[in-house]
mmCIF file with all atom_site columns, C-alpha atoms in Angstrom:
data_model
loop_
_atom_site.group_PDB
_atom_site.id
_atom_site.type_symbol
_atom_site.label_atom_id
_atom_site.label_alt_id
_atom_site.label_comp_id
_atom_site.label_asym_id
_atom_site.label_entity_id
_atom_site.label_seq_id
_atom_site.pdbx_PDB_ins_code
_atom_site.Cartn_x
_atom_site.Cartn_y
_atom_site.Cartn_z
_atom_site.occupancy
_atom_site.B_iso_or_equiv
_atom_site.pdbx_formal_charge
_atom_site.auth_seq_id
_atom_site.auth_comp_id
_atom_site.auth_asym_id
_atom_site.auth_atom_id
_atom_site.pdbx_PDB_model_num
ATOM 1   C CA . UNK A 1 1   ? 78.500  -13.743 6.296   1.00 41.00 ? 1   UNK A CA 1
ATOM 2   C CA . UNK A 1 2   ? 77.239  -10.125 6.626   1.00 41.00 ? 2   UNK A CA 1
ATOM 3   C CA . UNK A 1 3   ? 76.275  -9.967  3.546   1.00 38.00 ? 3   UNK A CA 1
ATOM 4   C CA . UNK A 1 4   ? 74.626  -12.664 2.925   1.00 44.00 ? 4   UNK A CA 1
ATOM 5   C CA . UNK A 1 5   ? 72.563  -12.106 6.360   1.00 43.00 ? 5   UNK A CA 1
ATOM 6   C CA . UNK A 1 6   ? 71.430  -9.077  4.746   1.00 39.00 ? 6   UNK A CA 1
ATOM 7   C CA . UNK A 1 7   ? 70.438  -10.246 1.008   1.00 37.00 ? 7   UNK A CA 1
ATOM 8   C CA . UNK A 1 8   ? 68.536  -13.261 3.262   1.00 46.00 ? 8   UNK A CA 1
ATOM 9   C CA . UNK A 1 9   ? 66.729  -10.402 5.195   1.00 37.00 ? 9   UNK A CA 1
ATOM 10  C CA . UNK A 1 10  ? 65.601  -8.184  2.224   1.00 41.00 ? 10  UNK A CA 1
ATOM 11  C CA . UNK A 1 11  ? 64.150  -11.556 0.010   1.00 42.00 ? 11  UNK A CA 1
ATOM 12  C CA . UNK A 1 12  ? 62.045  -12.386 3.264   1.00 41.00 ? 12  UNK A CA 1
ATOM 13  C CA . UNK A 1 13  ? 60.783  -9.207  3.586   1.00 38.00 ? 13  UNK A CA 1
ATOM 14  C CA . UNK A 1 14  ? 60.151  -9.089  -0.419  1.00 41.00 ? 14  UNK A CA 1
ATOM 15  C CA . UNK A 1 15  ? 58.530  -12.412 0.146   1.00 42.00 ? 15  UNK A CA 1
ATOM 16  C CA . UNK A 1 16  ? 55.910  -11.065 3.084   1.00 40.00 ? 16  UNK A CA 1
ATOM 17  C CA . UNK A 1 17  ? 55.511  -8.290  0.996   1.00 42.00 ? 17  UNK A CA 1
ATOM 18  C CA . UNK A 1 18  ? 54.054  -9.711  -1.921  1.00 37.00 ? 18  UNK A CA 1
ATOM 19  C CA . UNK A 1 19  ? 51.023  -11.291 -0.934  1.00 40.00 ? 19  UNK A CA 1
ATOM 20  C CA . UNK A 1 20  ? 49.949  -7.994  0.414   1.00 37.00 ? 20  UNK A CA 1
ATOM 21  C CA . UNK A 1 21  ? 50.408  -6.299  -2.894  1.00 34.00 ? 21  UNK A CA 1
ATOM 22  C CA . UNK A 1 22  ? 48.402  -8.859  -4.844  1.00 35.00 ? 22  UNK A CA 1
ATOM 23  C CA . UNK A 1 23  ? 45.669  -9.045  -2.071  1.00 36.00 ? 23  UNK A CA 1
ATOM 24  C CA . UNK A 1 24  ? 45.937  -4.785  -2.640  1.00 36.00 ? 24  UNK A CA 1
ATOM 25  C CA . UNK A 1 25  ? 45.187  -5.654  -6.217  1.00 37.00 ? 25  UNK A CA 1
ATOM 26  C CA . UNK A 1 26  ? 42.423  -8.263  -6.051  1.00 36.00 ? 26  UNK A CA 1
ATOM 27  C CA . UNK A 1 27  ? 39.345  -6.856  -7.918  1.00 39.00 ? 27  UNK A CA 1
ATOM 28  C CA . UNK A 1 28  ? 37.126  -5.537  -4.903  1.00 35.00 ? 28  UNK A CA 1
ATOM 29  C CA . UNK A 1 29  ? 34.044  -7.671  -4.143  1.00 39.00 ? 29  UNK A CA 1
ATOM 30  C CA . UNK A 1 30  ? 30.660  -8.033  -6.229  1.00 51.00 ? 30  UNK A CA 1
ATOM 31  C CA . UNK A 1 31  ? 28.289  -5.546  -5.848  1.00 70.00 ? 31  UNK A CA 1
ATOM 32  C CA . UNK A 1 32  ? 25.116  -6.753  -3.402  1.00 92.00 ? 32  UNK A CA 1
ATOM 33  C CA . UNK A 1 33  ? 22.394  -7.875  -6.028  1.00 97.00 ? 33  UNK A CA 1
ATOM 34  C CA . UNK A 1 34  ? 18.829  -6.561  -5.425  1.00 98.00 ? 34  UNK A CA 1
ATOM 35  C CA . UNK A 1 35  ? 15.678  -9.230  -5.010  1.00 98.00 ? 35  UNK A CA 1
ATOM 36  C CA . UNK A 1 36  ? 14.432  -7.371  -8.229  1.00 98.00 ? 36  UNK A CA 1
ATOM 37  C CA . UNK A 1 37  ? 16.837  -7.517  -11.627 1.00 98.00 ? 37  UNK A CA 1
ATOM 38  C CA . UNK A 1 38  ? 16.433  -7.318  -15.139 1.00 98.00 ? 38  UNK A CA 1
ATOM 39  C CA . UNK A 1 39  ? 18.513  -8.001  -17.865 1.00 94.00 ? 39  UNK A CA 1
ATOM 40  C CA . UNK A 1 40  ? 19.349  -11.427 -16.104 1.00 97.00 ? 40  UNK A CA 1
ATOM 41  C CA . UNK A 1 41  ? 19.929  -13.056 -12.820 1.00 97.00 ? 41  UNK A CA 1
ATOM 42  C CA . UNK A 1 42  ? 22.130  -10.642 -10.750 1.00 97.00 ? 42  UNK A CA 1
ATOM 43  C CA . UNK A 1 43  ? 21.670  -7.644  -13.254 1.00 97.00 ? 43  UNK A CA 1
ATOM 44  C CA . UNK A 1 44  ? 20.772  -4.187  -12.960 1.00 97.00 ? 44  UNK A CA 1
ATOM 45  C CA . UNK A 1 45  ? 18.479  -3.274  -9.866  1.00 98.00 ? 45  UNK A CA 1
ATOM 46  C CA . UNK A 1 46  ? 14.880  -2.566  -10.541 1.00 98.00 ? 46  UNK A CA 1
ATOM 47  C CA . UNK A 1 47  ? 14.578  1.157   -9.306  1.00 98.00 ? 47  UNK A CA 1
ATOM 48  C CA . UNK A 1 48  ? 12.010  1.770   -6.474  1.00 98.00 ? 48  UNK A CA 1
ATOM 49  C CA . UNK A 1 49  ? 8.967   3.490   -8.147  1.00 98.00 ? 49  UNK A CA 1
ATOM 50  C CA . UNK A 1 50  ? 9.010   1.201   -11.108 1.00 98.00 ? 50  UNK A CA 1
ATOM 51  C CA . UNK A 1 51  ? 5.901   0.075   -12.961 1.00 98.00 ? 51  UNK A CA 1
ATOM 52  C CA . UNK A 1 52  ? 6.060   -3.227  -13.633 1.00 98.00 ? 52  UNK A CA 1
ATOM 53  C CA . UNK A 1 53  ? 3.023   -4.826  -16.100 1.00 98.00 ? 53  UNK A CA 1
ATOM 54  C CA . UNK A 1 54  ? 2.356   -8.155  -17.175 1.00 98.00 ? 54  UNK A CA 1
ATOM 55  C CA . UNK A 1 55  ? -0.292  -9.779  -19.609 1.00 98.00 ? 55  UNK A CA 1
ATOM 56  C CA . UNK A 1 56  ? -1.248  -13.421 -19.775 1.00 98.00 ? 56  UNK A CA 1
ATOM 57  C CA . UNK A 1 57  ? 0.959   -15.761 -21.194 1.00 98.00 ? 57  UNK A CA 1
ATOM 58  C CA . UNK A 1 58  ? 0.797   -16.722 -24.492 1.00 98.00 ? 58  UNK A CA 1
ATOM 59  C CA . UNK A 1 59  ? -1.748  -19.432 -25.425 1.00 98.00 ? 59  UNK A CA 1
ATOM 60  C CA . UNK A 1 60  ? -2.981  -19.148 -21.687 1.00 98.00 ? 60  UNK A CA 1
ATOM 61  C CA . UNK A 1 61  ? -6.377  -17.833 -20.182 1.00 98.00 ? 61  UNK A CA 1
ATOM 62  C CA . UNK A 1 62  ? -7.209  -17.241 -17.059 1.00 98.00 ? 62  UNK A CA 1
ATOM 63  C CA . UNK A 1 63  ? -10.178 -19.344 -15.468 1.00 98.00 ? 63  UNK A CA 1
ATOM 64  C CA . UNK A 1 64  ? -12.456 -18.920 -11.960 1.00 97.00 ? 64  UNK A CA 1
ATOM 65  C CA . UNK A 1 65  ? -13.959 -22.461 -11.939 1.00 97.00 ? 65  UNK A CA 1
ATOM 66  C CA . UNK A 1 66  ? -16.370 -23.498 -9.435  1.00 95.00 ? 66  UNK A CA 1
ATOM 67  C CA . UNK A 1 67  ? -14.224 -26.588 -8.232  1.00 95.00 ? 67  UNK A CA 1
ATOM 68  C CA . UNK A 1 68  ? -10.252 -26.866 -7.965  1.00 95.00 ? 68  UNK A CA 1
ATOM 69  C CA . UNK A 1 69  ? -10.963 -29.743 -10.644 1.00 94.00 ? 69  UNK A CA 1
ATOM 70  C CA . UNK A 1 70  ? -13.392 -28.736 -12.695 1.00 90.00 ? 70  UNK A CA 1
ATOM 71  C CA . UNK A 1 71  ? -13.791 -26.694 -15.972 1.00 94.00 ? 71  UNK A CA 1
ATOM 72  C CA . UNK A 1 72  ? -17.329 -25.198 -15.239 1.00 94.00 ? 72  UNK A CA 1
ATOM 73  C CA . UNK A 1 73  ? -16.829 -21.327 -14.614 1.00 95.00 ? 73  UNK A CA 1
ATOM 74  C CA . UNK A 1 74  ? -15.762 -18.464 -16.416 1.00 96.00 ? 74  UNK A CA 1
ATOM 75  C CA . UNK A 1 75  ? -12.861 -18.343 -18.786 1.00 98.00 ? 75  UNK A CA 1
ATOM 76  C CA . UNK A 1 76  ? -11.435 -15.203 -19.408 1.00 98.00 ? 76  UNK A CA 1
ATOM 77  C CA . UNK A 1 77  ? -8.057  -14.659 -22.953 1.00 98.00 ? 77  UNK A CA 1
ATOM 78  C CA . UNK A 1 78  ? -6.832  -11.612 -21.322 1.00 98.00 ? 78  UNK A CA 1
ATOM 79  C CA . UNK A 1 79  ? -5.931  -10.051 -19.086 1.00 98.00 ? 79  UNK A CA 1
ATOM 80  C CA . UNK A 1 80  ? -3.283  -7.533  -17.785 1.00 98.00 ? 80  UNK A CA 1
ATOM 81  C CA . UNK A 1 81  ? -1.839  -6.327  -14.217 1.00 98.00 ? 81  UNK A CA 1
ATOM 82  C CA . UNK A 1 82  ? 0.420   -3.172  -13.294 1.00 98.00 ? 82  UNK A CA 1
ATOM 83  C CA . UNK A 1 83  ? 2.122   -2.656  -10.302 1.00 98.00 ? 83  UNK A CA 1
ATOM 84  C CA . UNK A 1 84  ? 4.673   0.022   -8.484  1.00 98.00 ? 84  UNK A CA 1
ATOM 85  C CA . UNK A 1 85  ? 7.771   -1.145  -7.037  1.00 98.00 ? 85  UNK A CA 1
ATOM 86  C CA . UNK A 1 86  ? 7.897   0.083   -3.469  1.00 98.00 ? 86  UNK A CA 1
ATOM 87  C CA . UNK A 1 87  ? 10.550  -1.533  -2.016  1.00 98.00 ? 87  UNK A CA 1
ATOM 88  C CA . UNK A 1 88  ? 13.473  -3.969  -3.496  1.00 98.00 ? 88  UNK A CA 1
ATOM 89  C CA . UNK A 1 89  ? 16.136  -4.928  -0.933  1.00 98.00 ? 89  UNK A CA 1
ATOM 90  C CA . UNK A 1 90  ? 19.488  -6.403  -1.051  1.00 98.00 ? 90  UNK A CA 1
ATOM 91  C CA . UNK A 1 91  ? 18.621  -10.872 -2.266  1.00 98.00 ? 91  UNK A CA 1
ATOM 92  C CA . UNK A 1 92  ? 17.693  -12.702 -0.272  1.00 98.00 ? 92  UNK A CA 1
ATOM 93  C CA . UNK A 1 93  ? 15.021  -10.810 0.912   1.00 98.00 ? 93  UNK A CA 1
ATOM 94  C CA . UNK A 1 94  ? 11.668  -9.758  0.049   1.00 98.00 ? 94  UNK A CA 1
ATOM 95  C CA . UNK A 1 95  ? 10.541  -6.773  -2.775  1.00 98.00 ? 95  UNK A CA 1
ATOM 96  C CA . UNK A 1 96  ? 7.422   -5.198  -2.326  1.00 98.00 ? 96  UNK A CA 1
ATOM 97  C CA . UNK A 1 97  ? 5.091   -3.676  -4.730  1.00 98.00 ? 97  UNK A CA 1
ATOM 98  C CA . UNK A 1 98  ? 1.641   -1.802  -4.834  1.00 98.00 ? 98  UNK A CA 1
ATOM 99  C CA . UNK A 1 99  ? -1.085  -3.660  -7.476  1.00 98.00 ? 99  UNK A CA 1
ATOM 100 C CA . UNK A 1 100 ? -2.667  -1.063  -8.852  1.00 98.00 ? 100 UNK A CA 1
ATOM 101 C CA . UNK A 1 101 ? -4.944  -2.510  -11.596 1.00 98.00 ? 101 UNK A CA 1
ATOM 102 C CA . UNK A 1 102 ? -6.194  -5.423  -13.155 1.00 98.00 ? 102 UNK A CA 1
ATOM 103 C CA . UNK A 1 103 ? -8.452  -5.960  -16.063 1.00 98.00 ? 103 UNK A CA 1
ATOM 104 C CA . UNK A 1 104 ? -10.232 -9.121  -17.476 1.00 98.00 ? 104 UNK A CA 1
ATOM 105 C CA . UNK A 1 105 ? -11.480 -8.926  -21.018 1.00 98.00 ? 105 UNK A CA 1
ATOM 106 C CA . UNK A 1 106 ? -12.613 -11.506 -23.668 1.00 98.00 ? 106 UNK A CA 1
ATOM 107 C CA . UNK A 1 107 ? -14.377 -13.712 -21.230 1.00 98.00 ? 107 UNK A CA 1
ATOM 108 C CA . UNK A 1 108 ? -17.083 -16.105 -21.148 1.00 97.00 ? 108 UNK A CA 1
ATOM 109 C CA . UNK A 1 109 ? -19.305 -18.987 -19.574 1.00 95.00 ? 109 UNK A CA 1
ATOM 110 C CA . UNK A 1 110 ? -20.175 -22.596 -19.652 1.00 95.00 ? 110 UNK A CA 1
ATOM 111 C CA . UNK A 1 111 ? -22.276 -22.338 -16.789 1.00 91.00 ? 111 UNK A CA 1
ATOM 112 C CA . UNK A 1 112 ? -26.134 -23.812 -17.466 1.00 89.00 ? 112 UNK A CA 1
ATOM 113 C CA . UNK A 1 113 ? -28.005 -20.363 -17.238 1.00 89.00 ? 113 UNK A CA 1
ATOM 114 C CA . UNK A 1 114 ? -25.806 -18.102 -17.939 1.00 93.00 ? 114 UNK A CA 1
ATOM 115 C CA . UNK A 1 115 ? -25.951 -16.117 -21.431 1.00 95.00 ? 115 UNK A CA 1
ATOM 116 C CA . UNK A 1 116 ? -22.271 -14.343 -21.421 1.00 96.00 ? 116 UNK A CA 1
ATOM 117 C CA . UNK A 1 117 ? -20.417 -12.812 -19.223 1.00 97.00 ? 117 UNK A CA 1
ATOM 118 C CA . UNK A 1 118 ? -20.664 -8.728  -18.722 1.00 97.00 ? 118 UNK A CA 1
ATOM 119 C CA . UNK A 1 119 ? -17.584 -7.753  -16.625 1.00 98.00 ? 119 UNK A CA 1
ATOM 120 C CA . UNK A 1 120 ? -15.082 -9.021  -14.046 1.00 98.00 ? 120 UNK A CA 1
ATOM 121 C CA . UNK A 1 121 ? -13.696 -5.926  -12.211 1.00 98.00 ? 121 UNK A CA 1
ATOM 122 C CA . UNK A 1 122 ? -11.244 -6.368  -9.485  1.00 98.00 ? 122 UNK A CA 1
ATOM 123 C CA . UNK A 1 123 ? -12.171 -4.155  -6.231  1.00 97.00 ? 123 UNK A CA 1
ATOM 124 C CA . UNK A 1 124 ? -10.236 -2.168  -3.600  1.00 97.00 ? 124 UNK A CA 1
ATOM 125 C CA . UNK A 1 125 ? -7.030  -1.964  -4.894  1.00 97.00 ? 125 UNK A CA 1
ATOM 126 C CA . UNK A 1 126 ? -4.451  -1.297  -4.590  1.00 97.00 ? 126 UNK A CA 1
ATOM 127 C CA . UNK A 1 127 ? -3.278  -4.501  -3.203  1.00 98.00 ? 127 UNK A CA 1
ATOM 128 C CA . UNK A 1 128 ? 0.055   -4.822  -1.743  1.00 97.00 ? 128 UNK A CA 1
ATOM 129 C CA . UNK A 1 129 ? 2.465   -7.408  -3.331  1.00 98.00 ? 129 UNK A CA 1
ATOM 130 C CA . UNK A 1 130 ? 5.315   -9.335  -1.921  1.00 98.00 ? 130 UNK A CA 1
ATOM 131 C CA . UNK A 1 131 ? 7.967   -11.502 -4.102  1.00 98.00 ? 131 UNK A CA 1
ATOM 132 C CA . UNK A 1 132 ? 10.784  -13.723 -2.409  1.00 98.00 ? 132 UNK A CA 1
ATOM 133 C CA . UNK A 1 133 ? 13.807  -14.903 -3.759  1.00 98.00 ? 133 UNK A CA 1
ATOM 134 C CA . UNK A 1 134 ? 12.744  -18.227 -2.977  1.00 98.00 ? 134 UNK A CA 1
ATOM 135 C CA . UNK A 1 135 ? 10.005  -17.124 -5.940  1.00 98.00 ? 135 UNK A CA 1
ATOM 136 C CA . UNK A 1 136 ? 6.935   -17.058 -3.416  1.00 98.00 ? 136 UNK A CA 1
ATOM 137 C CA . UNK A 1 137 ? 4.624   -14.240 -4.328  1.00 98.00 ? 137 UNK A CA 1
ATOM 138 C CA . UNK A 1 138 ? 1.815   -13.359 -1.825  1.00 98.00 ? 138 UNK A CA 1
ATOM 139 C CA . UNK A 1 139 ? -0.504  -10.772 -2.369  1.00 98.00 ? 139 UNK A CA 1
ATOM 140 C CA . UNK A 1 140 ? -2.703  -9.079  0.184   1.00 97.00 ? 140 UNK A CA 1
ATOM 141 C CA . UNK A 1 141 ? -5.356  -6.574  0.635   1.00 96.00 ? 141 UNK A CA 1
ATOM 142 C CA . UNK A 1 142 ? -5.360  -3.117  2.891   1.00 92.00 ? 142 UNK A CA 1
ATOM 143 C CA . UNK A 1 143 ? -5.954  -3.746  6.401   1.00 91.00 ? 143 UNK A CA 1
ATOM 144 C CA . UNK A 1 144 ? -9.539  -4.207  6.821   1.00 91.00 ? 144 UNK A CA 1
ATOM 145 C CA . UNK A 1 145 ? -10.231 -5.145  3.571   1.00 93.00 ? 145 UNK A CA 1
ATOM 146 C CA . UNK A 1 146 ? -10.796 -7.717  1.330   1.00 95.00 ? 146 UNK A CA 1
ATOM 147 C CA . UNK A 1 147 ? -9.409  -8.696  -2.163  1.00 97.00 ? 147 UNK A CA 1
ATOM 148 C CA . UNK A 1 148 ? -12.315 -8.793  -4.218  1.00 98.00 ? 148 UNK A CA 1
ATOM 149 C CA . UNK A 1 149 ? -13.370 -9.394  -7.695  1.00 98.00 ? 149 UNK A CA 1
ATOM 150 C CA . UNK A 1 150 ? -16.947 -8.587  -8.958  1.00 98.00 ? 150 UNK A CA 1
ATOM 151 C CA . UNK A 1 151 ? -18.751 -10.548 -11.879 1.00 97.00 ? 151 UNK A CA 1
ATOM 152 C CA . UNK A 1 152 ? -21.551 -9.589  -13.840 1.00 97.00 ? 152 UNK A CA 1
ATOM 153 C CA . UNK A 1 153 ? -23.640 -11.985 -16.055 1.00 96.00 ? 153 UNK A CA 1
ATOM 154 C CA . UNK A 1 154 ? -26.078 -11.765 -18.200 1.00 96.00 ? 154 UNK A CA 1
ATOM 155 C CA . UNK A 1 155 ? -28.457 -14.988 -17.641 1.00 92.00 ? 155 UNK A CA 1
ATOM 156 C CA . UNK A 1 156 ? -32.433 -16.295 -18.321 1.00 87.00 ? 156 UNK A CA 1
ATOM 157 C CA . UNK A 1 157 ? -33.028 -14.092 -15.831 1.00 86.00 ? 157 UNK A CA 1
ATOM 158 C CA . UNK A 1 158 ? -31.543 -10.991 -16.677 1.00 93.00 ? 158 UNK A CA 1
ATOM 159 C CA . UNK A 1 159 ? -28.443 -9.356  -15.686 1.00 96.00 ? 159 UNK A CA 1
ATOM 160 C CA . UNK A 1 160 ? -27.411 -10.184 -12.269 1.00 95.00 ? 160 UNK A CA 1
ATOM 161 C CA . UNK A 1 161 ? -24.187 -9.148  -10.240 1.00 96.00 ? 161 UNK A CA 1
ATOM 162 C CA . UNK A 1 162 ? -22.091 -11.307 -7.953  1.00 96.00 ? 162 UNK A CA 1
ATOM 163 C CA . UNK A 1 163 ? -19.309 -10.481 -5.156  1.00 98.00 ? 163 UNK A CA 1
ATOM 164 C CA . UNK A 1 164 ? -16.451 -12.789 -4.533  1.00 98.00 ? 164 UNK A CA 1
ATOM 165 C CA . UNK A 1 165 ? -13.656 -11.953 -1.707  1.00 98.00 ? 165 UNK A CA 1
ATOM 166 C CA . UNK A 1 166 ? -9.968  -14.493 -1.028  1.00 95.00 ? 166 UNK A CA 1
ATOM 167 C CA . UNK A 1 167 ? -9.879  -14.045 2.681   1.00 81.00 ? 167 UNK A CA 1
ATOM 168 C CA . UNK A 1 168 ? -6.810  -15.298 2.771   1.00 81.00 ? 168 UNK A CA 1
ATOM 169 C CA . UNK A 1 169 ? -5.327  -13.375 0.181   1.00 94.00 ? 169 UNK A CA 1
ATOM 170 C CA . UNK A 1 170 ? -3.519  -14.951 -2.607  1.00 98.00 ? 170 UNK A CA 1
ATOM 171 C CA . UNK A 1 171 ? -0.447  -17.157 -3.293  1.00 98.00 ? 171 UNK A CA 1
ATOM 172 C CA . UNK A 1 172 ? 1.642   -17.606 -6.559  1.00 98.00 ? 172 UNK A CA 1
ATOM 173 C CA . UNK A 1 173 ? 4.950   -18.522 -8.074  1.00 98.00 ? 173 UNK A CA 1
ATOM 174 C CA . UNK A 1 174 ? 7.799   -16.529 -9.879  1.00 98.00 ? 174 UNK A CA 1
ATOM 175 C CA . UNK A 1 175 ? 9.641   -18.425 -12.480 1.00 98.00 ? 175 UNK A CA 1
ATOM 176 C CA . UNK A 1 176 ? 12.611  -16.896 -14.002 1.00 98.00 ? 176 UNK A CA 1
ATOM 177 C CA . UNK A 1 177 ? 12.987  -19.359 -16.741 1.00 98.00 ? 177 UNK A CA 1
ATOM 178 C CA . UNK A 1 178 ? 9.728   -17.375 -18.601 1.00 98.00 ? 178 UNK A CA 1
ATOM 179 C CA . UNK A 1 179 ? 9.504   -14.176 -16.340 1.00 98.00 ? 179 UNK A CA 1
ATOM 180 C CA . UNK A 1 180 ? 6.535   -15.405 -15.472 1.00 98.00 ? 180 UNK A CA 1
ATOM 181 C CA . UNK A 1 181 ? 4.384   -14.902 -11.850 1.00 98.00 ? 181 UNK A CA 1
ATOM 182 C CA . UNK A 1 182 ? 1.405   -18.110 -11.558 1.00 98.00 ? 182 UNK A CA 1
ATOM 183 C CA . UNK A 1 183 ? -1.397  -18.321 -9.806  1.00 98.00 ? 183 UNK A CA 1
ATOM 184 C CA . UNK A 1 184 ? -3.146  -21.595 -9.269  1.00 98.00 ? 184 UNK A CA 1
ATOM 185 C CA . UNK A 1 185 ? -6.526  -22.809 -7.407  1.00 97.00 ? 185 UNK A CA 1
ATOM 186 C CA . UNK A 1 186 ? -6.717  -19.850 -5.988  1.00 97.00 ? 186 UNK A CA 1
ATOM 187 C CA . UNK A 1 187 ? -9.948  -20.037 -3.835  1.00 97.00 ? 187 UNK A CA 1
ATOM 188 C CA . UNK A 1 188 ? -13.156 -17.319 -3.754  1.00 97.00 ? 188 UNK A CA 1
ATOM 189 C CA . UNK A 1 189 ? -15.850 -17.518 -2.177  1.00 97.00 ? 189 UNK A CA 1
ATOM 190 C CA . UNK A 1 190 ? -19.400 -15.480 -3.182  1.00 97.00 ? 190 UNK A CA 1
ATOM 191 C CA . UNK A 1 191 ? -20.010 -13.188 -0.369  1.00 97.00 ? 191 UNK A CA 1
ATOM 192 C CA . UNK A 1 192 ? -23.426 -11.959 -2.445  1.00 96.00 ? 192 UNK A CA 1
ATOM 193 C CA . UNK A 1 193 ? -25.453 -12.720 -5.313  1.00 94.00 ? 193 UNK A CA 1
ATOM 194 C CA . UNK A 1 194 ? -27.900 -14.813 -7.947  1.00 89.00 ? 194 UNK A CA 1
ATOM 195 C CA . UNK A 1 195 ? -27.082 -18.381 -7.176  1.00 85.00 ? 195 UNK A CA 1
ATOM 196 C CA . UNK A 1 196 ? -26.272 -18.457 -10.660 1.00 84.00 ? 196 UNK A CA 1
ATOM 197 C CA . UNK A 1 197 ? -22.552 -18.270 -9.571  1.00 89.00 ? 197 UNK A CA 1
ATOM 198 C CA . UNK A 1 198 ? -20.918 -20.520 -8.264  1.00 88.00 ? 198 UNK A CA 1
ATOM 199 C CA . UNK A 1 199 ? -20.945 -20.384 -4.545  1.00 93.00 ? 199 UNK A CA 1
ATOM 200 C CA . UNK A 1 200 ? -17.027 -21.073 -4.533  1.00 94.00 ? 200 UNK A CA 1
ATOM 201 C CA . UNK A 1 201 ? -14.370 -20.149 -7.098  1.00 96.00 ? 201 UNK A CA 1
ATOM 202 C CA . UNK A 1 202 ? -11.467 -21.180 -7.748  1.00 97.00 ? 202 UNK A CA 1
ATOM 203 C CA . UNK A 1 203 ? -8.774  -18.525 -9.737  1.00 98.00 ? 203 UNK A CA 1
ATOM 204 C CA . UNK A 1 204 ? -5.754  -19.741 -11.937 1.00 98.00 ? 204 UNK A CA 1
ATOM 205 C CA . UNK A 1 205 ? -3.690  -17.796 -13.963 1.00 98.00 ? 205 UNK A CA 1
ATOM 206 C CA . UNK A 1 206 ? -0.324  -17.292 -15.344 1.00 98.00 ? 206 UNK A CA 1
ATOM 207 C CA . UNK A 1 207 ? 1.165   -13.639 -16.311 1.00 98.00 ? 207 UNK A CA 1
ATOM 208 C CA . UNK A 1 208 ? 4.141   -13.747 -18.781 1.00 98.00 ? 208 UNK A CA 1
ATOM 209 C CA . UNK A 1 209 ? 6.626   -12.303 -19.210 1.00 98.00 ? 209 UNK A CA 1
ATOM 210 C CA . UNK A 1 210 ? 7.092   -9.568  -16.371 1.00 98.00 ? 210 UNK A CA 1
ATOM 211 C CA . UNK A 1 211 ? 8.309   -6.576  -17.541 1.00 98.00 ? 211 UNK A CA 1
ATOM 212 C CA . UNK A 1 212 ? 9.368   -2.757  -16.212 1.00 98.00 ? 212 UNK A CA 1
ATOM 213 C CA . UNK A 1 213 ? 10.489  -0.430  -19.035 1.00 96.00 ? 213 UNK A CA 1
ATOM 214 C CA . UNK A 1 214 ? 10.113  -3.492  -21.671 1.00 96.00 ? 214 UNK A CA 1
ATOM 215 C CA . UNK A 1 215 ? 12.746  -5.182  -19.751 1.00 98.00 ? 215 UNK A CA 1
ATOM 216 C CA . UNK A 1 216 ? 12.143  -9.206  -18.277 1.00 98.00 ? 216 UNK A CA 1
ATOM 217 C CA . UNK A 1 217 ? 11.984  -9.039  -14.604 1.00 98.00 ? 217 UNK A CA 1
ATOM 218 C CA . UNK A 1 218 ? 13.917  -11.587 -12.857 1.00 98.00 ? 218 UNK A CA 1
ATOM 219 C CA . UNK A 1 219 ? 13.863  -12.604 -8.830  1.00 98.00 ? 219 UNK A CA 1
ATOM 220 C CA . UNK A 1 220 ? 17.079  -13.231 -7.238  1.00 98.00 ? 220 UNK A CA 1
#
């Protein structure tokens, strides 16, 4: 009976003892996974002090139309932004970025007056970008500033310059399924110029796909 007391004692305790060693051996947990990625969902972290640059997707332009439904304005085949990664936290969260330029080339006008368009030259950047994992993208100027776009056209009348400003700043839409970041409707209003332009305007775009160090950018 001794005995097999003691053989009963020492499988119990071998028993208890396993689960401990497998839980000891259980792969450790998943590293945290930054808002930021490339490579693919849940990849490698996008390094703070990245650039990250983007041109307009393929077969796309980018349009400032006088209505949110109508197709008089200025239509613009490229166009290209670059930005700095400033901050890119643990998902879900919010990364931040700098915008530090972007150009508009290859554009023109359908508006009754106007000859061709000059220029469109985005003002006071940089402009500070944030990007949600939920894929919300806001943009917003410095404090006490204004995002800003100036357009110069050459019309009947001459050359004449006009000033448009988003008060509210901007809103678009991160896609991983294309890298892509969209902006649509985005409203303007002229703060100064010919009458020529359009007293309102409204800004859609899409930018595809996003890239740092030729890499796809993806938002977790």
């Amino acid at each position: 009976m001794r005995m097999r007391s003691l053989l009963s004692l020492t499988a119990a305790a071998a028993a208890l003892a396993l689960p401990v060693a497998v839980a000891a051996s259980a792969p450790a947990a998943a590293a945290d996974v930054a808002v930021l990625t490339t490579g693919s969902v849940g990849g490698t972290s996008v390094a703070e002090g990245s650039t990250i640059t983007a041109s307009l997707a393929t077969g796309t332009t980018a349009t400032l139309y006088s209505s949110s439904t109508g197709t008089s304005g200025i239509t613009c085949t490229a166009s290209t932004f670059t930005a700095t990664v400033s901050g890119n936290p643990t998902a879900p969260g919010t990364a931040t970025e700098s915008l530090t330029g972007q150009t508009f080339s290859g554009c023109t006008s359908n508006v009754v007056g106007v000859l061709g368009v000059t220029s469109v030259t985005v003002n006071n950047l940089p402009y500070t970008t944030a990007v949600s994992s939920d894929g919300s993208v806001a943009v917003t100027p410095a404090s006490g500033s204004a995002i800003q776009t100036t357009v110069v056209l050459r019309t009947l009348l001459g050359s004449v310059s006009c000033v448009y400003q988003a008060a509210s700043g901007l809103a678009g839409t991160a896609d991983n399924t294309d890298n892509s970041i969209k902006f649509a409707n985005q409203q303007f209003s002229r703060t100064s110029g010919s009458s020529l332009c359009p007293a309102s305007g409204f800004w859609t775009a899409k930018y595809s796909p996003v890239t740092t160090g030729g890499e796809p950018v993806y938002v977790n």
